[in-house]
Amino acid sequence: MQNRLELAARPSGIAQEENVFGITLSNVRTRSYEQRRSQQQEIKLRLQAIPGVLAVSTVNQWPMSRNGNISGIALNRQQTDATAGVSRYATADSLIASFGLKLVGGRDFTPDEIVVSDPATSQVSPKVVQVTQGVAKLLYPNANNVVGKTVLLGTGADADEARIIGVVEQLQTISAEKSGKSQYAIICPYDYADNQFAVRTRPGQRDRVMTDAQQILRSLFQEPVIINTSTV
């Protein structure tokens, strides 16, 4: 019990967690990637229009949730083993804005860097990534600045290369490890067209915005949908 409490008390990387919540919308009926993406854009606009909302971004997973994507990264194609397994966050927007991550080097993603591709029919990797300071120090321990340097997303001859464009101070992995590995995370600019969002509100307005969001989204769709909200 004590260990679980200590893990939960560690900084997740999300600033002012009490002002952030997640909202997920699931369709009962099957939709194509294009339909899901169109729906995602509409939902995002509706959420952004709610009074008290500061930022909305798509997100595929949450820190210390023990649920999500972990994949290997490497420095050269001769490696047979990954340098490390990292939590691979993905967004079509800005986790720096919605999570309130502290950018200590480089910049955020631009719209033209977002990979728009159906993962069910094609495997397109992003050309740029953001990394935590933990990953930056792991890959380039002697470098003062890793912005512009590259990392392989995977291992071997077919591994995709991405350029590091930003470094965030911290972002916990999904696994909540006790060691320094807890900061092994990267962020990829990818639009999965999944209706899972991170929402940042003005202080003291989160609970009201959560209620408003559910009501607005339920009235938006005529077909059956499942809406879930959760706090950080």
Tab-separated table of C-alpha atoms in Angstrom:
chain	number	residue	atom	x	y	z
A	1	MET	CA	0.000	0.000	0.000
A	2	GLN	CA	2.776	2.454	0.944
A	3	ASN	CA	4.577	1.810	-2.351
A	4	ARG	CA	1.403	2.488	-4.345
A	5	LEU	CA	0.851	5.738	-2.467
A	6	GLU	CA	4.439	6.831	-3.120
A	7	LEU	CA	4.080	6.078	-6.831
A	8	ALA	CA	0.811	7.994	-7.052
A	9	ALA	CA	2.399	11.007	-5.327
A	10	ARG	CA	5.195	11.356	-7.873
A	11	PRO	CA	4.972	14.214	-10.380
A	12	SER	CA	3.325	12.898	-13.554
A	13	GLY	CA	4.553	15.787	-15.676
A	14	ILE	CA	1.001	17.134	-15.958
A	15	ALA	CA	0.895	20.604	-14.435
A	16	GLN	CA	-1.976	21.471	-12.070
A	17	GLU	CA	-3.551	18.047	-12.410
A	18	GLU	CA	-6.684	19.295	-10.656
A	19	ASN	CA	-7.459	21.375	-13.780
A	20	VAL	CA	-7.183	18.502	-16.264
A	21	PHE	CA	-9.537	15.692	-17.209
A	22	GLY	CA	-9.919	13.085	-19.907
A	23	ILE	CA	-12.995	12.450	-22.003
A	24	THR	CA	-13.536	9.521	-24.367
A	25	LEU	CA	-16.345	8.967	-26.832
A	26	SER	CA	-16.948	5.511	-28.279
A	27	ASN	CA	-19.257	4.745	-31.184
A	28	VAL	CA	-21.521	1.753	-30.905
A	29	ARG	CA	-21.556	1.526	-34.701
A	30	THR	CA	-18.386	0.937	-36.729
A	31	ARG	CA	-17.042	3.989	-38.555
A	32	SER	CA	-14.322	4.465	-41.157
A	33	TYR	CA	-11.142	6.369	-40.375
A	34	GLU	CA	-12.381	9.383	-42.346
A	35	GLN	CA	-15.707	9.380	-40.491
A	36	ARG	CA	-13.978	9.071	-37.123
A	37	ARG	CA	-11.597	11.898	-37.959
A	38	SER	CA	-14.449	14.171	-39.037
A	39	GLN	CA	-16.276	13.347	-35.828
A	40	GLN	CA	-13.109	14.018	-33.836
A	41	GLN	CA	-12.761	17.497	-35.326
A	42	GLU	CA	-16.371	18.314	-34.486
A	43	ILE	CA	-15.972	17.109	-30.910
A	44	LYS	CA	-12.795	19.128	-30.487
A	45	LEU	CA	-14.500	22.306	-31.671
A	46	ARG	CA	-17.396	21.752	-29.290
A	47	LEU	CA	-15.079	21.134	-26.333
A	48	GLN	CA	-12.938	24.176	-27.126
A	49	ALA	CA	-16.064	26.350	-27.167
A	50	ILE	CA	-17.081	25.475	-23.598
A	51	PRO	CA	-16.471	28.452	-21.255
A	52	GLY	CA	-13.506	27.768	-18.982
A	53	VAL	CA	-11.643	25.463	-21.391
A	54	LEU	CA	-8.024	26.464	-22.025
A	55	ALA	CA	-6.780	23.602	-24.209
A	56	VAL	CA	-8.014	20.414	-25.851
A	57	SER	CA	-5.859	17.753	-27.462
A	58	THR	CA	-6.253	14.198	-28.639
A	59	VAL	CA	-4.242	11.707	-26.611
A	60	ASN	CA	-3.762	7.962	-26.787
A	61	GLN	CA	-2.736	7.260	-23.172
A	62	TRP	CA	-2.137	8.765	-19.732
A	63	PRO	CA	0.825	8.793	-17.328
A	64	MET	CA	0.919	5.972	-14.785
A	65	SER	CA	-2.269	4.449	-16.215
A	66	ARG	CA	-0.629	1.053	-16.827
A	67	ASN	CA	-2.445	0.982	-20.135
A	68	GLY	CA	-1.056	2.070	-23.482
A	69	ASN	CA	1.785	1.833	-25.973
A	70	ILE	CA	5.405	0.998	-25.152
A	71	SER	CA	7.898	0.600	-27.984
A	72	GLY	CA	11.636	0.419	-28.462
A	73	ILE	CA	13.979	3.191	-29.587
A	74	ALA	CA	17.568	2.981	-30.805
A	75	LEU	CA	20.454	5.127	-32.007
A	76	ASN	CA	21.792	3.062	-34.922
A	77	ARG	CA	20.554	0.357	-37.264
A	78	GLN	CA	23.243	-2.071	-36.172
A	79	GLN	CA	21.562	-2.498	-32.777
A	80	THR	CA	19.766	-5.789	-32.298
A	81	ASP	CA	18.323	-4.676	-28.985
A	82	ALA	CA	16.533	-1.413	-28.295
A	83	THR	CA	18.314	1.248	-26.260
A	84	ALA	CA	15.164	1.438	-24.153
A	85	GLY	CA	11.466	0.818	-24.190
A	86	VAL	CA	9.573	4.103	-24.016
A	87	SER	CA	5.970	5.100	-23.492
A	88	ARG	CA	4.879	6.399	-26.866
A	89	TYR	CA	2.349	9.182	-26.468
A	90	ALA	CA	0.531	10.407	-29.559
A	91	THR	CA	-1.441	13.565	-30.249
A	92	ALA	CA	-2.844	15.453	-33.212
A	93	ASP	CA	-2.563	18.675	-31.243
A	94	SER	CA	-0.367	19.778	-28.317
A	95	LEU	CA	0.183	17.839	-25.118
A	96	ILE	CA	2.392	20.712	-24.031
A	97	ALA	CA	-0.773	22.830	-23.905
A	98	SER	CA	-3.267	20.319	-22.500
A	99	PHE	CA	-0.913	18.497	-20.111
A	100	GLY	CA	0.919	21.717	-19.266
A	101	LEU	CA	4.288	20.102	-19.946
A	102	LYS	CA	7.365	22.241	-19.409
A	103	LEU	CA	9.240	22.669	-22.673
A	104	VAL	CA	12.936	23.006	-21.884
A	105	GLY	CA	14.253	22.860	-25.429
A	106	GLY	CA	13.008	23.146	-28.983
A	107	ARG	CA	9.361	23.664	-29.930
A	108	ASP	CA	5.907	22.198	-30.262
A	109	PHE	CA	4.535	20.377	-33.316
A	110	THR	CA	3.244	22.283	-36.335
A	111	PRO	CA	0.050	21.173	-38.154
A	112	ASP	CA	1.969	19.949	-41.210
A	113	GLU	CA	3.974	17.553	-38.991
A	114	ILE	CA	0.907	15.627	-37.824
A	115	VAL	CA	0.710	12.189	-39.450
A	116	VAL	CA	-2.800	11.679	-40.809
A	117	SER	CA	-3.054	8.016	-41.713
A	118	ASP	CA	-5.316	5.107	-40.848
A	119	PRO	CA	-3.197	2.737	-38.717
A	120	ALA	CA	-5.443	-0.154	-39.776
A	121	THR	CA	-4.414	0.141	-43.425
A	122	SER	CA	-0.962	1.745	-43.407
A	123	GLN	CA	2.009	2.164	-41.108
A	124	VAL	CA	3.324	5.707	-41.459
A	125	SER	CA	5.769	6.929	-38.839
A	126	PRO	CA	6.235	10.549	-37.808
A	127	LYS	CA	9.310	12.403	-39.032
A	128	VAL	CA	9.650	14.379	-35.782
A	129	VAL	CA	9.204	13.622	-32.073
A	130	GLN	CA	9.423	15.248	-28.674
A	131	VAL	CA	11.311	13.487	-25.890
A	132	THR	CA	11.646	13.842	-22.148
A	133	GLN	CA	14.882	14.982	-20.557
A	134	GLY	CA	15.276	11.405	-19.348
A	135	VAL	CA	15.271	10.069	-22.908
A	136	ALA	CA	17.509	12.909	-24.121
A	137	LYS	CA	20.153	12.079	-21.513
A	138	LEU	CA	19.852	8.367	-22.221
A	139	LEU	CA	20.404	8.773	-25.957
A	140	TYR	CA	22.958	11.589	-25.891
A	141	PRO	CA	24.494	11.741	-22.402
A	142	ASN	CA	27.224	14.198	-23.389
A	143	ALA	CA	25.110	16.597	-25.422
A	144	ASN	CA	23.979	19.947	-24.080
A	145	ASN	CA	21.246	20.134	-26.708
A	146	VAL	CA	19.588	17.201	-28.479
A	147	VAL	CA	17.218	19.270	-30.627
A	148	GLY	CA	17.930	18.370	-34.244
A	149	LYS	CA	19.447	15.002	-33.369
A	150	THR	CA	17.769	11.780	-34.476
A	151	VAL	CA	16.321	8.663	-32.897
A	152	LEU	CA	15.205	5.389	-34.449
A	153	LEU	CA	11.657	4.270	-33.708
A	154	GLY	CA	12.433	0.583	-33.472
A	155	THR	CA	15.524	-1.438	-34.337
A	156	GLY	CA	17.158	-2.845	-37.439
A	157	ALA	CA	17.440	-1.803	-41.051
A	158	ASP	CA	13.750	-0.981	-41.398
A	159	ALA	CA	13.470	1.221	-38.308
A	160	ASP	CA	12.019	4.656	-39.008
A	161	GLU	CA	14.156	7.689	-38.186
A	162	ALA	CA	12.683	10.742	-36.473
A	163	ARG	CA	14.225	14.108	-35.668
A	164	ILE	CA	13.951	15.440	-32.121
A	165	ILE	CA	12.296	18.873	-32.241
A	166	GLY	CA	11.421	19.367	-28.578
A	167	VAL	CA	12.400	18.319	-25.066
A	168	VAL	CA	9.987	18.356	-22.114
A	169	GLU	CA	11.210	18.397	-18.555
A	170	GLN	CA	9.237	15.372	-17.424
A	171	LEU	CA	6.429	13.050	-18.423
A	172	GLN	CA	5.869	9.825	-16.568
A	173	THR	CA	5.550	6.559	-18.448
A	174	ILE	CA	2.364	4.543	-18.379
A	175	SER	CA	4.077	1.910	-16.221
A	176	ALA	CA	5.072	4.054	-13.223
A	177	GLU	CA	8.468	2.422	-12.731
A	178	LYS	CA	10.397	3.239	-9.570
A	179	SER	CA	13.688	3.856	-11.381
A	180	GLY	CA	14.824	6.556	-13.795
A	181	LYS	CA	13.011	4.585	-16.473
A	182	SER	CA	9.837	6.257	-15.243
A	183	GLN	CA	10.784	9.244	-17.437
A	184	TYR	CA	11.370	7.248	-20.622
A	185	ALA	CA	8.639	8.759	-22.786
A	186	ILE	CA	8.320	10.299	-26.224
A	187	ILE	CA	5.486	12.208	-27.920
A	188	CYS	CA	4.613	11.597	-31.562
A	189	PRO	CA	2.491	13.847	-33.810
A	190	TYR	CA	-0.062	11.274	-34.890
A	191	ASP	CA	-3.783	11.466	-35.607
A	192	TYR	CA	-5.240	8.067	-34.742
A	193	ALA	CA	-8.791	9.471	-35.148
A	194	ASP	CA	-9.646	8.044	-31.751
A	195	ASN	CA	-12.051	10.171	-29.782
A	196	GLN	CA	-9.959	10.381	-26.637
A	197	PHE	CA	-9.133	13.879	-25.422
A	198	ALA	CA	-7.218	15.689	-22.699
A	199	VAL	CA	-8.903	18.897	-21.571
A	200	ARG	CA	-7.323	21.686	-19.507
A	201	THR	CA	-9.624	24.146	-17.762
A	202	ARG	CA	-9.296	27.352	-15.832
A	203	PRO	CA	-8.676	26.812	-12.085
A	204	GLY	CA	-11.767	25.691	-10.207
A	205	GLN	CA	-13.851	25.001	-13.328
A	206	ARG	CA	-12.933	21.404	-14.150
A	207	ASP	CA	-15.965	19.678	-12.593
A	208	ARG	CA	-18.437	22.065	-14.197
A	209	VAL	CA	-16.721	21.729	-17.598
A	210	MET	CA	-16.819	17.928	-17.313
A	211	THR	CA	-20.576	18.030	-16.787
A	212	ASP	CA	-21.084	20.534	-19.611
A	213	ALA	CA	-18.929	18.455	-21.967
A	214	GLN	CA	-20.976	15.312	-21.428
A	215	GLN	CA	-24.246	17.142	-21.994
A	216	ILE	CA	-23.017	18.902	-25.140
A	217	LEU	CA	-21.597	15.751	-26.706
A	218	ARG	CA	-24.692	13.685	-25.928
A	219	SER	CA	-26.842	16.260	-27.711
A	220	LEU	CA	-24.458	16.371	-30.675
A	221	PHE	CA	-25.036	12.829	-31.929
A	222	GLN	CA	-28.264	11.112	-32.871
A	223	GLU	CA	-26.751	7.635	-32.830
A	224	PRO	CA	-25.810	5.691	-29.676
A	225	VAL	CA	-22.468	6.727	-28.159
A	226	ILE	CA	-20.654	5.948	-24.923
A	227	ILE	CA	-19.045	8.903	-23.138
A	228	ASN	CA	-16.628	8.496	-20.263
A	229	THR	CA	-14.834	11.186	-18.283
A	230	SER	CA	-12.013	10.764	-15.776
A	231	THR	CA	-9.853	13.001	-13.615
A	232	VAL	CA	-6.077	12.746	-13.453
